[in-house]
Tab-separated table of C-alpha atoms in Angstrom:
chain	number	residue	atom	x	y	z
M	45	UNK	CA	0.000	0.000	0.000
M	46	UNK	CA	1.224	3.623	-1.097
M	47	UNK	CA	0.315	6.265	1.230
M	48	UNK	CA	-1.492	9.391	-0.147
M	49	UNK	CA	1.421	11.686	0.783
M	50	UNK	CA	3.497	8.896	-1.294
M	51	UNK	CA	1.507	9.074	-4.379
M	52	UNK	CA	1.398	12.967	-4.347
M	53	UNK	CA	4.963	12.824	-3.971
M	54	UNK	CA	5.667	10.244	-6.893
M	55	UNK	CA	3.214	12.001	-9.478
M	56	UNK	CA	4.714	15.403	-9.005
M	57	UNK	CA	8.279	13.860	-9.371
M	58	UNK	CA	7.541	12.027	-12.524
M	59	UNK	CA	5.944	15.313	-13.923
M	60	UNK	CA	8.648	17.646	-13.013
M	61	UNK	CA	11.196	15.365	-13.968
M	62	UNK	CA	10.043	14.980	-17.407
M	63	UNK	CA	8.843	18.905	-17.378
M	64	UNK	CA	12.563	19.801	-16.409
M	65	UNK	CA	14.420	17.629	-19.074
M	66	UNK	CA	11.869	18.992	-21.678
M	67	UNK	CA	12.446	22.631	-21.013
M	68	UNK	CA	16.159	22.147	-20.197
M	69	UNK	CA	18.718	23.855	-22.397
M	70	UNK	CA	21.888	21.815	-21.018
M	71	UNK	CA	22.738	17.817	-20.391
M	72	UNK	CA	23.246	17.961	-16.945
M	73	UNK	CA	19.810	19.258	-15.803
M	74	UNK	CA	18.269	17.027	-19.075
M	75	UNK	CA	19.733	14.083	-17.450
M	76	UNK	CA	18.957	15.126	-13.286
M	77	UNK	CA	15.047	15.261	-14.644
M	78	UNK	CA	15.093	11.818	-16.646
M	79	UNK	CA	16.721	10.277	-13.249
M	80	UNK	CA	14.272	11.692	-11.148
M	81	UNK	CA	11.385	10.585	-13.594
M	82	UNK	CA	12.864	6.907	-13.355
M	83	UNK	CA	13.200	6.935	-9.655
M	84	UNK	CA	9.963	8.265	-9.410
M	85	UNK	CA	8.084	5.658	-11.624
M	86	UNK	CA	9.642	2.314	-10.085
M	87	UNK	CA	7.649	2.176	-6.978
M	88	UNK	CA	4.189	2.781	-9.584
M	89	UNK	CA	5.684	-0.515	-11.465
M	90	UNK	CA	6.909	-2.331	-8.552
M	91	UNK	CA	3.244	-2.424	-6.769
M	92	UNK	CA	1.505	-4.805	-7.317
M	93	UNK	CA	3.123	-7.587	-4.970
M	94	UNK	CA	4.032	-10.284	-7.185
M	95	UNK	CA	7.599	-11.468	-8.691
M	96	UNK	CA	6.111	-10.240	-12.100
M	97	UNK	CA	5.957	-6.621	-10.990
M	98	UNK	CA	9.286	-6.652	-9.067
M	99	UNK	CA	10.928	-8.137	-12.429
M	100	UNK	CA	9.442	-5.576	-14.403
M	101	UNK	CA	10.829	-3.103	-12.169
M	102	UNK	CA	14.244	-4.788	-12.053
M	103	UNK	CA	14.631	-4.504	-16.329
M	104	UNK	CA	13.203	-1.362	-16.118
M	105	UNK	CA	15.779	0.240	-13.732
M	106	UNK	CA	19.057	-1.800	-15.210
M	107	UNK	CA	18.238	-0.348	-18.870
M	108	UNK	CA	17.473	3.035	-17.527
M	109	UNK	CA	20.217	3.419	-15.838
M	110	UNK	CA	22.678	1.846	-18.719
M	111	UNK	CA	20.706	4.593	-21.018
M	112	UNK	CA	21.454	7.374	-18.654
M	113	UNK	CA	25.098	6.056	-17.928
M	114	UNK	CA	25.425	6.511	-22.164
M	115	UNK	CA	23.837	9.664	-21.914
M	116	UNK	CA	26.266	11.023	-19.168
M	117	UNK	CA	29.388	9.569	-21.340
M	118	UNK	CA	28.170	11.301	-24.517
M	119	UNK	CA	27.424	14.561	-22.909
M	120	UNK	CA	30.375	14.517	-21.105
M	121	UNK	CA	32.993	13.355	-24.406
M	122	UNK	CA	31.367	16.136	-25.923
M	123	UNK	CA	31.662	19.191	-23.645
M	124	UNK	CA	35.268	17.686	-22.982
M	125	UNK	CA	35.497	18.247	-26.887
M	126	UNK	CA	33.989	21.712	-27.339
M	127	UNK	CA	34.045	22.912	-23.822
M	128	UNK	CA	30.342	23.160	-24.055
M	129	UNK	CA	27.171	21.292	-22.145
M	130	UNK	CA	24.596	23.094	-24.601
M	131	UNK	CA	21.901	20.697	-25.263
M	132	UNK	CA	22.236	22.117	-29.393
M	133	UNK	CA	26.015	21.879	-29.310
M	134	UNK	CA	26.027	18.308	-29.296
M	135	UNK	CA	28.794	18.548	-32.267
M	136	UNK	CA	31.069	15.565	-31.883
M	137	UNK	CA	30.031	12.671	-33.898
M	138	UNK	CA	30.888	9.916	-30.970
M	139	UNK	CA	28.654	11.540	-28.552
M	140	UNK	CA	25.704	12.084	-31.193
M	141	UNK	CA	25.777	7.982	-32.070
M	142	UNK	CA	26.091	7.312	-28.474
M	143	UNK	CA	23.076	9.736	-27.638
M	144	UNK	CA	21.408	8.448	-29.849
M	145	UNK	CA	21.011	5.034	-28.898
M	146	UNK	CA	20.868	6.369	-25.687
M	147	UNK	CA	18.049	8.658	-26.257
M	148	UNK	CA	16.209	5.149	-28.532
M	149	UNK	CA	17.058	2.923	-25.181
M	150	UNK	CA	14.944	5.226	-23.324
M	151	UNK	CA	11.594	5.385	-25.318
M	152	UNK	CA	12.490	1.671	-26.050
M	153	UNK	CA	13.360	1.576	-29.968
M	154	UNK	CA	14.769	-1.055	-31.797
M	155	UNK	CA	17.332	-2.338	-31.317
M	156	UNK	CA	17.438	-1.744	-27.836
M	157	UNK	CA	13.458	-2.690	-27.281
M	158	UNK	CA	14.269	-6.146	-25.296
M	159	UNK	CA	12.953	-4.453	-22.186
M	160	UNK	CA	9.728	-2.882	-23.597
M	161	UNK	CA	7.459	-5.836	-23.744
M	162	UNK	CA	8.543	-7.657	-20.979
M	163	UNK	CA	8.027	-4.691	-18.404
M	164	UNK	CA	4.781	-3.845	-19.991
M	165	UNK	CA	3.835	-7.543	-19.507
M	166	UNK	CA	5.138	-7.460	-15.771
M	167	UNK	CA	2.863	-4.576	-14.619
M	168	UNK	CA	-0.675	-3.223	-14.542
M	169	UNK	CA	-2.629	-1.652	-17.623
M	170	UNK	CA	-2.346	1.984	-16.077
M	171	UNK	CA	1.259	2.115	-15.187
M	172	UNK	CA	1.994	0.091	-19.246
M	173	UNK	CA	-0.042	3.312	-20.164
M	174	UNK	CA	1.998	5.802	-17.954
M	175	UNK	CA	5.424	4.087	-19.766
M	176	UNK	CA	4.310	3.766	-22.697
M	177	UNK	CA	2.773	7.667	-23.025
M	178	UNK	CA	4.170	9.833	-20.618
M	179	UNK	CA	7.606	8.361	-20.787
M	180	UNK	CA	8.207	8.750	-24.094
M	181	UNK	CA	7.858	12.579	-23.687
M	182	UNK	CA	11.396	13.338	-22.417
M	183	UNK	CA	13.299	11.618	-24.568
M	184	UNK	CA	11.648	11.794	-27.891
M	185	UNK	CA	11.978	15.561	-27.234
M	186	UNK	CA	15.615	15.304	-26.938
M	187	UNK	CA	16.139	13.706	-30.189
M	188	UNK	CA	14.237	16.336	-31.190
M	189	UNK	CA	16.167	18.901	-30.034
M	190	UNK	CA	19.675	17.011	-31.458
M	191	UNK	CA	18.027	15.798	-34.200
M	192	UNK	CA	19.748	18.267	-36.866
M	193	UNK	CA	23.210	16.634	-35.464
M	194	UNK	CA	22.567	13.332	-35.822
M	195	UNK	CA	23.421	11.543	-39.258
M	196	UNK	CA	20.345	10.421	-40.944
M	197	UNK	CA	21.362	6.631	-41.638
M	198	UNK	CA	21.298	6.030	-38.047
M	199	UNK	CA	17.735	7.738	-36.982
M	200	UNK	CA	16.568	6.095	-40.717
M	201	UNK	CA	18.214	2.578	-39.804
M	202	UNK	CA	16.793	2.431	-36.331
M	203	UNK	CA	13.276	3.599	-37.794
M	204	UNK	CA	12.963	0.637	-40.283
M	205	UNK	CA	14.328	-1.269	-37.383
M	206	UNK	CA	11.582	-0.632	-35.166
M	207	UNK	CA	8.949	-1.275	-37.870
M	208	UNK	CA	10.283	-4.571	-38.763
M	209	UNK	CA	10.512	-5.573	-35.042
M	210	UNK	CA	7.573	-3.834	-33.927
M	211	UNK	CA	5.330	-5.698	-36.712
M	212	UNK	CA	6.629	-9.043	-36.469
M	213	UNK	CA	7.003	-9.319	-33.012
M	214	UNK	CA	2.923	-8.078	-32.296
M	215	UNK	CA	1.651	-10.980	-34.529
M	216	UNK	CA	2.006	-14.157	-32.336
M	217	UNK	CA	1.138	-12.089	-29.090
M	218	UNK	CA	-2.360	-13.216	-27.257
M	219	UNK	CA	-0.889	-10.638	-24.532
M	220	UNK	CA	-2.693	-7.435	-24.989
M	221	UNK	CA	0.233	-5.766	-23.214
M	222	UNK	CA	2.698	-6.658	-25.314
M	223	UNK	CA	0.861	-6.686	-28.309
M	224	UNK	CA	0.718	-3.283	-27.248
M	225	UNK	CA	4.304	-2.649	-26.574
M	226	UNK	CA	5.137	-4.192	-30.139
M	227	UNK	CA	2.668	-1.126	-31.316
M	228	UNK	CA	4.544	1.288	-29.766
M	229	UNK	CA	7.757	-0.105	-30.987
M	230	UNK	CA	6.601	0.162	-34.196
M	231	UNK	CA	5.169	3.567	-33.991
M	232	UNK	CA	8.259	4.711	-32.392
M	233	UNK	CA	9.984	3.593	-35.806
M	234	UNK	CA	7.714	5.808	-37.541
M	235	UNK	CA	8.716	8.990	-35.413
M	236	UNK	CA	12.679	7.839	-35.278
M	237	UNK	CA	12.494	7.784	-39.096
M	238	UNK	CA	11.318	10.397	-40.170
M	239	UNK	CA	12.856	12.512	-37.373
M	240	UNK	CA	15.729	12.253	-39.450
M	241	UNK	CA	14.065	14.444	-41.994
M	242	UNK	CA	11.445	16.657	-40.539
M	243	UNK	CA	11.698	16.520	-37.013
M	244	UNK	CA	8.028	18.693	-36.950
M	245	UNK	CA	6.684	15.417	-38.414
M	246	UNK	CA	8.105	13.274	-36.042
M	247	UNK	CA	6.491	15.288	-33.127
M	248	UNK	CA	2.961	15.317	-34.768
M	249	UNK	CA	3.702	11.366	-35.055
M	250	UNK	CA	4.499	10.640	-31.766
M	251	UNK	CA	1.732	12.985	-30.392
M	252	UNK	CA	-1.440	11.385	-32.966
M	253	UNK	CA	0.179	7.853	-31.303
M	254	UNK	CA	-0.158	8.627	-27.796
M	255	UNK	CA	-3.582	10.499	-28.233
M	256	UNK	CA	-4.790	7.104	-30.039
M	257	UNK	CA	-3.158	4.919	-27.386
M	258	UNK	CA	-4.052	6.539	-24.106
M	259	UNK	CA	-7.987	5.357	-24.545
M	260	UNK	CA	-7.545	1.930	-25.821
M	261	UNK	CA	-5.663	1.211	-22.221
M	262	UNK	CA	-8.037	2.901	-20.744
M	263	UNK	CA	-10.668	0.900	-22.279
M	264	UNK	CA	-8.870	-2.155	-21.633
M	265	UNK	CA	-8.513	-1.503	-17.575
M	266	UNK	CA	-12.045	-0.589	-17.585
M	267	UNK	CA	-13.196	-3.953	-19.201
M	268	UNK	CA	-10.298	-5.264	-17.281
M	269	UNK	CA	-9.303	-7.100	-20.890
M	270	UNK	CA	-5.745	-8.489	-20.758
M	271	UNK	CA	-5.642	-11.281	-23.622
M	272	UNK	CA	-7.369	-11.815	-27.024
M	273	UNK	CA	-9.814	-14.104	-25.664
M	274	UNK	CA	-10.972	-11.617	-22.845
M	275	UNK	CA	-11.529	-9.247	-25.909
M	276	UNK	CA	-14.003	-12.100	-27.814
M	277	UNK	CA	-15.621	-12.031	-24.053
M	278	UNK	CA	-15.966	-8.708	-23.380
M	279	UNK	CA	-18.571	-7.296	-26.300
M	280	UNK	CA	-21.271	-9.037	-24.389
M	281	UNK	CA	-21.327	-6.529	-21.555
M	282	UNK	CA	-19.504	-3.198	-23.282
M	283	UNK	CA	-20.188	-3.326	-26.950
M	284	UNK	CA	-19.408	0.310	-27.603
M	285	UNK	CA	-16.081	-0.281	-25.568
M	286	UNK	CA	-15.199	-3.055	-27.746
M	287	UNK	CA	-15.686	-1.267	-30.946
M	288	UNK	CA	-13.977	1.584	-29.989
M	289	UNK	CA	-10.870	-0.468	-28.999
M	290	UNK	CA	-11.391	-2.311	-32.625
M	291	UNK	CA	-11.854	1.189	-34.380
M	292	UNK	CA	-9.162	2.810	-32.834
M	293	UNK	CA	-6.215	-0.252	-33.136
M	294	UNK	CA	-7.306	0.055	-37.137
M	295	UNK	CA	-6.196	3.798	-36.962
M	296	UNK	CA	-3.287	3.139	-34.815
M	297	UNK	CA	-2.334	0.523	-37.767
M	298	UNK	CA	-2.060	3.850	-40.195
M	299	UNK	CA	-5.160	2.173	-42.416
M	300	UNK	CA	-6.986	5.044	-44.179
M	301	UNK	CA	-9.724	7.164	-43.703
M	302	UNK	CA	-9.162	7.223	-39.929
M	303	UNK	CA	-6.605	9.388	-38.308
M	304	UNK	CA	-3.301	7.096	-37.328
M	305	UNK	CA	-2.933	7.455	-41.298
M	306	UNK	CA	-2.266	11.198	-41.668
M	307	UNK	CA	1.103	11.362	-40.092
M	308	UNK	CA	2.125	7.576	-42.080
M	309	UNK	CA	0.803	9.756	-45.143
M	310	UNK	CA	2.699	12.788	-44.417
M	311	UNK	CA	5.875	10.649	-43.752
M	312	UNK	CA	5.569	8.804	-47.155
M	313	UNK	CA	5.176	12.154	-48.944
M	314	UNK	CA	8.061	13.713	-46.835
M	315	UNK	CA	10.642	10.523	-47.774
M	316	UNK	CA	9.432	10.390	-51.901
M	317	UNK	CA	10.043	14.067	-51.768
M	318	UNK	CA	13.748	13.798	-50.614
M	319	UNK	CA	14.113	10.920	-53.053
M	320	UNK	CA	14.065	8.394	-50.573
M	321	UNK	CA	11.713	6.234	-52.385
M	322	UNK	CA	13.318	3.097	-51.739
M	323	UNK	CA	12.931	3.842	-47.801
M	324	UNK	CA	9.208	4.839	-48.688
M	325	UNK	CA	8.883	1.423	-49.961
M	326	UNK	CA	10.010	-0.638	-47.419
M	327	UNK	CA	8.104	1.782	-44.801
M	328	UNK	CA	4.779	0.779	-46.477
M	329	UNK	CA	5.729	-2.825	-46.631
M	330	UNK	CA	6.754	-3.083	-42.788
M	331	UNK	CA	3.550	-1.616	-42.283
M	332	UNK	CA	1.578	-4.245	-43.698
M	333	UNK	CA	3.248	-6.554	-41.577
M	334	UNK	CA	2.153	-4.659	-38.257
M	335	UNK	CA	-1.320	-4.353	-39.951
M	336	UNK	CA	-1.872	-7.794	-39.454
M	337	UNK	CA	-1.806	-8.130	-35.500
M	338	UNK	CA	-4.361	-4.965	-35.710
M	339	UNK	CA	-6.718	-6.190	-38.149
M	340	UNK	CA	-6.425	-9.713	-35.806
M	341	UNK	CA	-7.683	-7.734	-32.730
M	342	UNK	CA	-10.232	-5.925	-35.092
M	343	UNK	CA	-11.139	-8.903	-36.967
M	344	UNK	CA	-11.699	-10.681	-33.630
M	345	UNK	CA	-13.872	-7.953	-32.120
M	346	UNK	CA	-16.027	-7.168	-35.693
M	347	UNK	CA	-16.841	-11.538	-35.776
M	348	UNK	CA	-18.009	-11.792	-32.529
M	349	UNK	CA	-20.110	-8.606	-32.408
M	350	UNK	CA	-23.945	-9.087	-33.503
């Protein structure tokens, strides 16, 4: 049990830790808000009392901390370098690479995803909300800010990553969780790729995701739904919850006319314009793949319902 006082405590930490790495202009304050986020949020993970939840919490500190540790090594290299801890003066190409993976460890982007799923699976459906929404604030807004710095191949490479990854690893799940997780690993591809090109784009990405995200988990703790087969189960008693879940994984696939494919649309049109058609192509193609474990969960839902 988490006292009252404990809970206020926790929520304000989590929000001025992300607040203060957001509206920081140098590393070392960027990287005192992203620790005090993480310290904050592993007593929300680590409650419920089983071996799950203290597991969850246990993956979720060690790759933290390894991300911040890369983060402190980059920032540092590079203001040994130029003399400078500007956030924007991240100039030397070691400690962009190494931010960089740093910055994709934290949101959980392939390659370094391993811990996504498992942690998701390993805790309840409001705290697999809270990481996989909130958390991704901080350091997608980082990247954001370095993103002019970094080369292109890498954010591009790590995008298509993530799609690949993100698609095939959602389509054997039964999990809800992690078939969730997978989503957000491959949506995160979406945003890492074409952050490399118009980081604007990348931001309206990321922001369309979580908007389209944050209900469907809150559907799913209200129906308390946490496999496939609770979904065929659960239209009997909410059938406008169901459908909305159904409706809303079909946008979050990117399928047009609803909304999850304006920002896939804008991406496509952003990558054929630089000449990147090649990268266009295999975008669209990964994106089938993930458009298979949606149109499961929809397929499911649309069966079953009357």
């Amino acid at each position: 049990y988490i006292t009252p006082t404990a809970i206020t405590i926790i929520t304000l930490s989590i929000i001025m830790g992300t607040i203060l790495t957001m509206s920081s202009s140098n590393w070392l304050m960027a990287w005192i808000g992203l620790e005090l986020n993480m310290l904050a949020i592993l007593p929300i993970i680590s409650k419920p009392k089983t071996t799950r939840a203290s597991e969850a919490t246990i993956k979720y500190f060690l790759t933290q901390a390894i991300a911040s540790a890369m983060m402190l090594l980059s920032s540092t290299t590079n203001a040994w370098q130029t003399g400078n801890w500007d956030i924007l003066e991240l100039k030397n190409k070691f400690s962009t690479t190494i931010m960089a993976l740093s910055l994709m460890m934290k949101m959980g982007a392939a390659p370094v995803h391993f811990w996504l799923p498992e942690v998701l699976q390993g805790t309840t459906l409001q705290t697999a909300l809270l990481i996989t929404t909130w958390q991704k604030l901080a350091p997608v807004t980082l990247m954001y800010m370095i993103s002019n710095n970094i080369q292109p191949a890498l954010l591009m490479s790590a995008g298509v990553l993530s799609m690949v990854v993100g698609g095939l690893g959602g389509i054997n799940q039964t999990q809800l969780r992690k078939t969730m997780a997978y989503s957000s690993i491959n949506n995160l591809g979406w945003t890492i790729m074409i952050m490399a090109l118009s980081p604007n784009l990348a931001i309206m990405n990321i922001t369309i995701y979580i908007i389209m995200t944050t209900p469907v988990f809150l559907m799913m703790k209200n129906t308390s739904m946490k496999t496939l087969q609770n979904l065929t189960t659960t239209w009997t008693t909410s059938t406008a919850t169901t459908l909305s879940i159904a409706l809303l994984m079909l946008s979050t696939s990117g399928l047009p006319p609803f909304t999850g494919f304006m920002p896939k649309m804008l991406a496509l049109n952003e990558l054929i314009t630089q000449k990147l058609t090649t990268l266009a192509t295999l975008a669209i193609m990964t994106s089938l793949i993930s458009l298979l474990f949606y149109l499961r969960v929809a397929y499911l839902i649309m069966m079953l319902t009357p």
